[in-house]
CSV table of C-alpha atoms and ligand atoms in Angstrom, one decimal:
chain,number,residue,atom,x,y,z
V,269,UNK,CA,221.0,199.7,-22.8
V,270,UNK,CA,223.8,197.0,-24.1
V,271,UNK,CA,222.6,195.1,-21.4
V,272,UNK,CA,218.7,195.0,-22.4
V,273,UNK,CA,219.3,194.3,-25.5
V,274,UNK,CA,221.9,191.4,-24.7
V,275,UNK,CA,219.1,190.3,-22.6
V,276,UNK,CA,216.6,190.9,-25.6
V,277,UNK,CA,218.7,188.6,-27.6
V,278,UNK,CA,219.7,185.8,-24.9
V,279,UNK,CA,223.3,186.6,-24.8
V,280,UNK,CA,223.6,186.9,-20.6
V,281,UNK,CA,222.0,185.2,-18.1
V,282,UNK,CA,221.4,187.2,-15.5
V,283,UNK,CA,220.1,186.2,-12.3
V,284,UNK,CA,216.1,187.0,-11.1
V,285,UNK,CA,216.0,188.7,-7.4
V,286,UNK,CA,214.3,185.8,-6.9
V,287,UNK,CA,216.9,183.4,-7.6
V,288,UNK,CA,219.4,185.5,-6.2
V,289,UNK,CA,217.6,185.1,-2.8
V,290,UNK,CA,216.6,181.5,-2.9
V,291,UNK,CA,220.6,180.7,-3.6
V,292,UNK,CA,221.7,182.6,-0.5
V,293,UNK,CA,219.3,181.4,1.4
V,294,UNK,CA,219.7,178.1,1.1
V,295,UNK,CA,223.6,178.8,2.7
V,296,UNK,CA,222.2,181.0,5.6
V,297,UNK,CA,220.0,177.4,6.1
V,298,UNK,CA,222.3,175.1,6.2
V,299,UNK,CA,224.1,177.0,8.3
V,300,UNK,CA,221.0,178.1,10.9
V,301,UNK,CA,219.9,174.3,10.8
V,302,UNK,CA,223.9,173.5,12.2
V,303,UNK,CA,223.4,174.3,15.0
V,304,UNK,CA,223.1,171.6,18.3
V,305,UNK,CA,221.9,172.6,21.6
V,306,UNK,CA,224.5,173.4,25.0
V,307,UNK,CA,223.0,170.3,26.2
V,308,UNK,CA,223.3,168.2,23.4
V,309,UNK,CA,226.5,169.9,22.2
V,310,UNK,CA,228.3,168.4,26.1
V,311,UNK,CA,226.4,165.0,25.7
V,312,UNK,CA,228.1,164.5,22.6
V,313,UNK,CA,231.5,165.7,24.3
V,314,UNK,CA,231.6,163.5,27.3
V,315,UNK,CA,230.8,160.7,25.3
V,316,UNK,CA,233.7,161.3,22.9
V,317,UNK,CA,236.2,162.0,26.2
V,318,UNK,CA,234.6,158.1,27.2
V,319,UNK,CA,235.2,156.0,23.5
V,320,UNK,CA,238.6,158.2,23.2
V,321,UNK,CA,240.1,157.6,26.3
V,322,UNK,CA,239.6,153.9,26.1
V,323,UNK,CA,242.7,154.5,23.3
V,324,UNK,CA,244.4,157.6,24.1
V,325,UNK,CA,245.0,159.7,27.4
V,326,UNK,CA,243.8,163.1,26.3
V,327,UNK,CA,244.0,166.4,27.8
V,328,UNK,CA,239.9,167.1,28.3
V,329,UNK,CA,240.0,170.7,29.8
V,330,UNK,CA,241.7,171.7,26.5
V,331,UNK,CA,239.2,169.5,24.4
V,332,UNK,CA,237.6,171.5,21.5
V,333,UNK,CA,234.6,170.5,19.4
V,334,UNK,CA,232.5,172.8,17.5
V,335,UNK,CA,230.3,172.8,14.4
V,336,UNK,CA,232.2,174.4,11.5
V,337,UNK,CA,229.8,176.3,9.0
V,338,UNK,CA,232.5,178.8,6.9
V,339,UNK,CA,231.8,177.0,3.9
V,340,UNK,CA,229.0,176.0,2.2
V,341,UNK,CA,229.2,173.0,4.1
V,342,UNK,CA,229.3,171.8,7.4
V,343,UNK,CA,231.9,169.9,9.4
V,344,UNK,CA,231.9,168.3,12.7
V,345,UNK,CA,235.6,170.2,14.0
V,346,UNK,CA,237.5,168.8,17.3
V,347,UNK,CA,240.6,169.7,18.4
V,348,UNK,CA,241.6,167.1,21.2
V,349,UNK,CA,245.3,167.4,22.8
V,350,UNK,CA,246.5,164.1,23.8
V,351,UNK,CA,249.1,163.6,26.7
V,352,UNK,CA,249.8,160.2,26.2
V,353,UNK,CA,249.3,156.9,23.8
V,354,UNK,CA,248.0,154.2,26.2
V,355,UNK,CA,250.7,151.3,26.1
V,356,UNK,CA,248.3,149.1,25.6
V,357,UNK,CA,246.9,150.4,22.2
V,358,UNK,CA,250.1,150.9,21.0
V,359,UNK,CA,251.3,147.9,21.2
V,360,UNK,CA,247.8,146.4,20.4
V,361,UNK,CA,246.8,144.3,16.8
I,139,UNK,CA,184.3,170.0,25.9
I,140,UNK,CA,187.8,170.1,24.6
I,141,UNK,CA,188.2,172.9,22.3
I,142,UNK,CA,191.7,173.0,20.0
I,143,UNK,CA,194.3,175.5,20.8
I,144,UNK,CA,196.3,176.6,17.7
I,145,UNK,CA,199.0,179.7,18.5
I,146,UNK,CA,199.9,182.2,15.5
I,147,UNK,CA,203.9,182.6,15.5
I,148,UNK,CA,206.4,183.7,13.1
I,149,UNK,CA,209.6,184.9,14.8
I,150,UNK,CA,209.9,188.1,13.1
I,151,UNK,CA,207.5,190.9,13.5
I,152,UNK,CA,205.4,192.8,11.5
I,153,UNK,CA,204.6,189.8,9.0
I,154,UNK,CA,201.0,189.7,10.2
I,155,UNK,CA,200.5,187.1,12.9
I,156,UNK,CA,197.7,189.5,14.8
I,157,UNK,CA,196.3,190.1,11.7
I,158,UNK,CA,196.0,186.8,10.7
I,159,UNK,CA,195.2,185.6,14.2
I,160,UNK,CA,192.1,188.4,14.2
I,161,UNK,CA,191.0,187.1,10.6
I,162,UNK,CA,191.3,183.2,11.8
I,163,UNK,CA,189.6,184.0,14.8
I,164,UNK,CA,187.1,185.9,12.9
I,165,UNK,CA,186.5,183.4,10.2
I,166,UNK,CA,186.0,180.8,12.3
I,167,UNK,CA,183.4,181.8,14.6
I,168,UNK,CA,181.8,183.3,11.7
I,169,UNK,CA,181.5,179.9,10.2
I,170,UNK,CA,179.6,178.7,13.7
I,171,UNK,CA,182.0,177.1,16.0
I,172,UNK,CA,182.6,179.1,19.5
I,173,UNK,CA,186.2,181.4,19.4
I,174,UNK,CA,188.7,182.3,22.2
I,175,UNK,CA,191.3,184.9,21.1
I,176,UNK,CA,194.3,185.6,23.3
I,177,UNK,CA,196.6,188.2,22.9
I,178,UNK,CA,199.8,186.6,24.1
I,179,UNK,CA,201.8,189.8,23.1
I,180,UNK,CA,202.0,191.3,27.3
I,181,UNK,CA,202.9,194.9,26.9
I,182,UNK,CA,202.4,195.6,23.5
I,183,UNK,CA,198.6,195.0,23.1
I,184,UNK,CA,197.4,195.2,19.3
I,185,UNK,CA,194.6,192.2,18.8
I,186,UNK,CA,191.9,194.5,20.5
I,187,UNK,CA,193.1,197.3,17.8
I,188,UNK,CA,192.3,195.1,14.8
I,189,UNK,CA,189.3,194.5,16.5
I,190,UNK,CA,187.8,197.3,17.8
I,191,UNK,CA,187.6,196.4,20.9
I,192,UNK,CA,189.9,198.5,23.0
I,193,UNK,CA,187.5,200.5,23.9
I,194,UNK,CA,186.1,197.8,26.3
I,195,UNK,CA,189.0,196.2,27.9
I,196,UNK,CA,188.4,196.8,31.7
I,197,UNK,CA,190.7,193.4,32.9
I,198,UNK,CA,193.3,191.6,31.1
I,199,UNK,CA,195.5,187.9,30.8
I,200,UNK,CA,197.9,189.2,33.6
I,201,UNK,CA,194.9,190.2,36.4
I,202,UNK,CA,193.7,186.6,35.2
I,203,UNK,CA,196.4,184.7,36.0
I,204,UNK,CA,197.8,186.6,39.0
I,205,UNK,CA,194.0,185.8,40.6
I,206,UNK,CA,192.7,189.1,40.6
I,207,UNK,CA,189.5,188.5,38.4
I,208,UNK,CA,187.7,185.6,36.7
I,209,UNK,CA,188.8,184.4,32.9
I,210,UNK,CA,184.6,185.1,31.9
I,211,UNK,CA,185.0,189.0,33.5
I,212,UNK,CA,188.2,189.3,31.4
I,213,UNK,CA,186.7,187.8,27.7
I,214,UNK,CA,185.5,190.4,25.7
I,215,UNK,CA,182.7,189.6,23.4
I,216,UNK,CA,182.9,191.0,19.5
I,217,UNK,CA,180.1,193.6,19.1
I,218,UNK,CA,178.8,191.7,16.0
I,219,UNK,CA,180.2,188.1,16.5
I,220,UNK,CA,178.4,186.3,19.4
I,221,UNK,CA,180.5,183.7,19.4
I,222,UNK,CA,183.7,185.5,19.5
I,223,UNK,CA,186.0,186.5,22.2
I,224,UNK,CA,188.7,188.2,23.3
I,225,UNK,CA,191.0,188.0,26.2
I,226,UNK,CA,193.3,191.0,25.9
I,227,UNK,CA,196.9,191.2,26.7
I,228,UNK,CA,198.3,193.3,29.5
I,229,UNK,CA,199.9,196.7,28.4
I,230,UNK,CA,201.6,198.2,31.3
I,231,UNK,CA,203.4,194.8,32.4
I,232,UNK,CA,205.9,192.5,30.1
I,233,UNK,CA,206.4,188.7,29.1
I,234,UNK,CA,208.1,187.9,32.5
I,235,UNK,CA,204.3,188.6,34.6
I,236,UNK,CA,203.8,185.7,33.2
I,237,UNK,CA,204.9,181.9,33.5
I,238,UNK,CA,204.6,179.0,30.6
I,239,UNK,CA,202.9,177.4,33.3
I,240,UNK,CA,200.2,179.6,34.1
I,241,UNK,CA,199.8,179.9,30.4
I,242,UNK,CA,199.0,176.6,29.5
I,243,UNK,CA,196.6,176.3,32.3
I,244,UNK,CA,195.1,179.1,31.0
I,245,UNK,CA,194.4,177.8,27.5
I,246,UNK,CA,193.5,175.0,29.1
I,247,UNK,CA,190.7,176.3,30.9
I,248,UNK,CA,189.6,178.4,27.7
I,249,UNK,CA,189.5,175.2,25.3
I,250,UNK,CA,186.9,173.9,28.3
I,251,UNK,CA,184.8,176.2,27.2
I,252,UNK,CA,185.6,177.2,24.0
I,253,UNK,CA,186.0,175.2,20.4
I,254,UNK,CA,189.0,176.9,19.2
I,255,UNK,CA,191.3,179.4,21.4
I,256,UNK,CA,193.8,181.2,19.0
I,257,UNK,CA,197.2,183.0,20.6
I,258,UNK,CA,198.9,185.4,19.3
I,259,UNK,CA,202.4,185.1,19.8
I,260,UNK,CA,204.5,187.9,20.5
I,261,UNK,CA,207.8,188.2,18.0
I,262,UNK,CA,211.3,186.5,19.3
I,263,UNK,CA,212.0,183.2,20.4
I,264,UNK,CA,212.3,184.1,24.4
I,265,UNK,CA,210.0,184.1,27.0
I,266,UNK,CA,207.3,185.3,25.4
I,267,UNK,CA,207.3,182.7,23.0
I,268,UNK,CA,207.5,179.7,25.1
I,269,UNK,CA,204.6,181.2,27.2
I,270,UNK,CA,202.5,181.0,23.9
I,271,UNK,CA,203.4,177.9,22.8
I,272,UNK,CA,202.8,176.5,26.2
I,273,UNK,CA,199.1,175.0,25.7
I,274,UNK,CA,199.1,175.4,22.2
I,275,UNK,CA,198.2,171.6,20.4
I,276,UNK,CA,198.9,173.5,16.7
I,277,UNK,CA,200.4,176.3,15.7
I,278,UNK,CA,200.3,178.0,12.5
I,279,UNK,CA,203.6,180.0,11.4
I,280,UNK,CA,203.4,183.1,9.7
I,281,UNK,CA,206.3,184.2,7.1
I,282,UNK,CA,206.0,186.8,4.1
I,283,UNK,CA,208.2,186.0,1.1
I,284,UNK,CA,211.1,187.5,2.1
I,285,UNK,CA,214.8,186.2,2.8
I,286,UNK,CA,214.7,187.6,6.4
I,287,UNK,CA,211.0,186.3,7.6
I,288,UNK,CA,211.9,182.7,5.7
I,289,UNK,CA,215.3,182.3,8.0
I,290,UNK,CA,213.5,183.4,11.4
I,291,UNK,CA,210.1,181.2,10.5
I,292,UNK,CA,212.9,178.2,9.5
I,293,UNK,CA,214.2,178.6,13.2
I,294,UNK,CA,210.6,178.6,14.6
I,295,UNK,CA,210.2,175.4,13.1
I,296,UNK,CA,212.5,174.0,14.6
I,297,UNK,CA,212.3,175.2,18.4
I,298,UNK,CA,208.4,174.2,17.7
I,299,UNK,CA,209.5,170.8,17.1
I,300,UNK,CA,212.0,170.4,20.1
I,301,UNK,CA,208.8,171.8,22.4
I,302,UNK,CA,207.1,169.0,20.9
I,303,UNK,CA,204.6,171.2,18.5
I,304,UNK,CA,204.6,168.9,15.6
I,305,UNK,CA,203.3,169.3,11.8
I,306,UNK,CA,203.3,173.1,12.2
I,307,UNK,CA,201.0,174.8,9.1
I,308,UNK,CA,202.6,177.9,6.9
I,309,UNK,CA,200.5,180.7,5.8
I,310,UNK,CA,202.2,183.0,3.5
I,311,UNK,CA,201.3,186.7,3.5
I,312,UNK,CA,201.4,189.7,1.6
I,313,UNK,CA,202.6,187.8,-1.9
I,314,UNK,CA,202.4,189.9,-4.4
I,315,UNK,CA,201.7,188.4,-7.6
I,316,UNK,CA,202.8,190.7,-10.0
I,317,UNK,CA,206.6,190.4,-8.3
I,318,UNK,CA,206.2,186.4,-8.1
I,319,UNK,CA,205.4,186.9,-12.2
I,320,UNK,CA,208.5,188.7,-13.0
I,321,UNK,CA,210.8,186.7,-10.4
I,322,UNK,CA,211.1,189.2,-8.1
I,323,UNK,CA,209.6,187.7,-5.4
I,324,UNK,CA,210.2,184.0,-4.6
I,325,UNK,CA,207.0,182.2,-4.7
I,326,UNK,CA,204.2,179.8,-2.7
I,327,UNK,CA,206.8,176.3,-3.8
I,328,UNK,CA,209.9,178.1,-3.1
I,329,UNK,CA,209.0,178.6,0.7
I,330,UNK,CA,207.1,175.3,0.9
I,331,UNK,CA,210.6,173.9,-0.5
I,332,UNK,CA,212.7,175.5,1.7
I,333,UNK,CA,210.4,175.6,5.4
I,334,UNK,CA,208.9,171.5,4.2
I,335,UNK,CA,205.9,172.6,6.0
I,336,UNK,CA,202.3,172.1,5.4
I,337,UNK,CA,200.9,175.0,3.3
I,338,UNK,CA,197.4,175.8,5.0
I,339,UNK,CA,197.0,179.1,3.1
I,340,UNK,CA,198.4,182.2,0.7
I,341,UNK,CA,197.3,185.7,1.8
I,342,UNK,CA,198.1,188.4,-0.5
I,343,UNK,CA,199.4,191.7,0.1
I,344,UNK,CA,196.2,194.2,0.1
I,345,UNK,CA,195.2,197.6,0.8
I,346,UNK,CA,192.2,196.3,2.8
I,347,UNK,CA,193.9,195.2,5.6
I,348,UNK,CA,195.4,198.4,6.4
I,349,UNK,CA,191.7,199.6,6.0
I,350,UNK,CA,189.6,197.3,8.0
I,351,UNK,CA,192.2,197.6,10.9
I,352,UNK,CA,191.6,201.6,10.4
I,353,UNK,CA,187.8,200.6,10.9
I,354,UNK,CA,188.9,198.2,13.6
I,355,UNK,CA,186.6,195.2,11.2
I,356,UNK,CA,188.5,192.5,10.6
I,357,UNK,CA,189.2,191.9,6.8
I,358,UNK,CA,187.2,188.4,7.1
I,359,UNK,CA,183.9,190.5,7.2
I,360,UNK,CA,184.3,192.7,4.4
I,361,UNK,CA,182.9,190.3,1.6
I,362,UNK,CA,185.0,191.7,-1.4
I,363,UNK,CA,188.3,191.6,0.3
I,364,UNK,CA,190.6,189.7,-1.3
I,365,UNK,CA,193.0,189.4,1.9
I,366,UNK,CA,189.6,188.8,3.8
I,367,UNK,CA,188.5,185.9,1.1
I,368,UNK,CA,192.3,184.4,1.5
I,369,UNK,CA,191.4,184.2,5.2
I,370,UNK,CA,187.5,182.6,5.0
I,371,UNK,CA,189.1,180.0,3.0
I,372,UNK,CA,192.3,179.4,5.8
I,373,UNK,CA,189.4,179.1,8.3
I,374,UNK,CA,187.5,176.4,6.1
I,375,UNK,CA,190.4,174.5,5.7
I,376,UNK,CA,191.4,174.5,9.4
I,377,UNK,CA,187.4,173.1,9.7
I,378,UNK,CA,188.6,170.4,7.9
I,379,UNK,CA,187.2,171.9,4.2
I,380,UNK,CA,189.1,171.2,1.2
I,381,UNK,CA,189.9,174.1,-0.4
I,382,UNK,CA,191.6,175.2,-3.4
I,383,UNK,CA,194.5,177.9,-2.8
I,384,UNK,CA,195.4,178.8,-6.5
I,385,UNK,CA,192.6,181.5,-7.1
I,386,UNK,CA,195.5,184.0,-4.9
I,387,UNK,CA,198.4,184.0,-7.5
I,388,UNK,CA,196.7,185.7,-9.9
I,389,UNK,CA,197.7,189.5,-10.6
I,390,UNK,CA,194.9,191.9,-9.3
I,391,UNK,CA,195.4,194.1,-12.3
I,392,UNK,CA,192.7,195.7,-14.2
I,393,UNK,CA,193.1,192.9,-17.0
I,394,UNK,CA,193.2,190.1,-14.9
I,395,UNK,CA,189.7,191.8,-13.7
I,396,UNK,CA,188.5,192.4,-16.9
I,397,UNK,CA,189.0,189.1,-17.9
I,398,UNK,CA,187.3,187.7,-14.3
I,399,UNK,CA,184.2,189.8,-15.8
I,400,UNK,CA,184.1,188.3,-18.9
I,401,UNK,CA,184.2,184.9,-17.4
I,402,UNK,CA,187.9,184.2,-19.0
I,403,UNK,CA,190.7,182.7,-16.7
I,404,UNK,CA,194.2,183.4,-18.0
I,405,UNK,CA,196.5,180.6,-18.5
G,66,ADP,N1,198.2,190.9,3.8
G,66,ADP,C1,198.5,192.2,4.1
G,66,ADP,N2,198.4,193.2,3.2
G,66,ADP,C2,198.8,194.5,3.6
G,66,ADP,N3,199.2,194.8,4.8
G,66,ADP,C3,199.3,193.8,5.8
G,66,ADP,C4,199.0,192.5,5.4
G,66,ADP,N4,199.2,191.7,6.6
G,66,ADP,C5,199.7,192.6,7.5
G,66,ADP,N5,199.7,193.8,7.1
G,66,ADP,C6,200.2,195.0,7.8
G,66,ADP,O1,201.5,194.8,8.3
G,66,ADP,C7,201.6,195.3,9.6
G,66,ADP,C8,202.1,194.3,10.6
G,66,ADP,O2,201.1,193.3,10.8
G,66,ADP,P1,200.8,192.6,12.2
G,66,ADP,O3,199.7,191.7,12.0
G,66,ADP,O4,200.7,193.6,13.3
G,66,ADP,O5,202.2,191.8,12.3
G,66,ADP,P2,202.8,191.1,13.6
G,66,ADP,O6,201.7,190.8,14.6
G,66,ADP,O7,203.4,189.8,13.1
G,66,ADP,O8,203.8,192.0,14.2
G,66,ADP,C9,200.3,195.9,10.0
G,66,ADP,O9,200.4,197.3,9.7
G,66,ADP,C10,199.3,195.3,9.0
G,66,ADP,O10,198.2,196.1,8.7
G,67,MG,MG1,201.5,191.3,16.7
């Protein structure tokens, strides 16, 4: 009853069911739409292994990249272990 | 003659795809142009239902494309279409009798002698799916306006797009207007914000398609039904007809019409 008539008088905004489910479902997109194929997801792997390992000598079979979605955003997330700092790029400017 | 395939899909079930595929199918041969329908849905067989045809299925899509009978034995003509047929889905066998192969030279066969050949898809994005989409040049994506059916259409989208089935059309079905009115229900732009597809139609939710399946008459040939009117006009505008969609989103309530009878649109 308080809460019809703070609605009657404008006090709270509440939220439509219809709002309510266009907000969550824009997460669960952004989210769905993260998503890159096995193929496409190793293609973009082996291509990092090739420009990093011009620099660094990295530990590929422990390699990590995935697709974080636990936010409301999105981040592109690689964990790469490297062995060794090429002499050459260290010493290198 | 090279008819146009167009498969009905959605990714969830139950939001009306052979419904809507019987109505298209329907409404377009009714309009004149020569109709194919194939129930893509192996082992659980519901198009000749909606139909009323079951009654005079003798061989089906798998006999057809295992060898065992002709595609023109198979088609089933409408009892009172001419120009409408139907090439029913096995029931006793499942999605893997059947290759994406053999399905797209199936449709392709069909659209030799046919102007439009309409699938219906079966629900899920495996095999069944991909054999659908196989021959398919459109495809017209089903969704009602809820959370759930909006996510899985949203991921049809895009596996349509990476199988190279481009410009997919929306139809929305079973909006109810009275919800969309008091925000209960997210509406026609919401979707079309959300999916960015093209809107080729808005079907509302209605008793009569629960009755004209019961009668085994598609909705499209009962003249007052308003689901049936929703689906003449997707058909004219698949023709190529421009159409208005807005006459849907008003509330079928006894004012809205009283007010139709006295000639009076409400703002
Ligand atoms: N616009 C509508 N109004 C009322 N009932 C509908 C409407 N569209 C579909 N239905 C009902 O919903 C159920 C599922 O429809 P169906 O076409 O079989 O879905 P699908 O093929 O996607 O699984 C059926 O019982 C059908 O009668
Ligand atoms: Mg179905």
């Amino acid at each position: 009853m308080m809460e019809f008539l703070a609605r009657l008088f404008g006090r709270v905004e509440t939220e439509t069911s219809r709002e309510c489910a266009k907000n969550r479902l824009r997460l669960v997109l952004v989210q769905d739409r993260a998503t890159l194929s096995p193929q496409v997801m190793e293609q973009l792997k082996s291509e990092l292994i090739e420009v990093i390992s011009r620099y660094l000598d990295i530990d590929e079979g422990d390699m990590r990249v995935e697709l974080d979605t636990s936010d409301s955003s999105v981040a592109l997330v690689a964990s790469i272990p490297v062995k060794e700092v090429k002499r050459e790029s260290a010493g290198a400017f | 003659m090279s008819g146009t395939a167009i498969v009905v899909t959605s990714g969830k079930g139950g939001v009306g795809k052979t419904t809507a595929a019987a109505n298209i199918g329907a409404g377009l041969a009714m309009s004149g142009p020569s109709v194919a329908l194939v129930d893509a849905d192996i082992g659980l067989r519901n198009l000749d239902l909606v139909l009323g045809l079951e009654n005079r299925i003798v061989y089906d899509l798998v006999n057809v494309v295992e060898g065992a009978c002709d595609v023109q034995k198979a088609l089933i003509r409408h009892k009172h279409i001419d120009n409408l047929s139907l090439l029913p889905a096995a029931q006793s066998r499942d999605k893997s009798a059947v290759t994406p192969d053999q399905m797209k030279a199936l449709t392709l066969s069909l659209k030799e002698s046919f102007d439009f050949v309409i699938l219906d898809c079966p629900a899920g994005i495996e095999q069944g799916f991909k054999n659908a989409i196989s021959g398919a040049d459109r495809a017209i994506v089903v969704t009602t306006p809820e959370m759930s059916a909006v996510r899985d259409a949203d991921r049809i989208i895009g596996m349509l797009e990476s199988e190279q089935v481009r410009d997919p059309w929306l139809i929305v079905n079973r909006i109810r207007p009275d919800m969309v009115k008091r925000h209960d229900m997210m509406n026609v732009d919401d979707l079309i914000e959300f999916l960015k597809v093209e809107l080729l139609g808005v079907v509302p939710d209605d008793e009569s398609i629960i009755i004209s399946t019961n009668r085994g008459v598609p909705a499209v040939m009962e003249e007052r039904s308003r689901a049936g009117q929703a689906f003449r006009d997707i058909a004219a505008r698949i023709m190529g007809n421009d159409v208005p969609i807005a006459a849907m989103l008003e509330p079928d309530d006894w004012l809205g019409r009283f007010a139709k009878w006295l000639g009076i649109s409400r703002g």
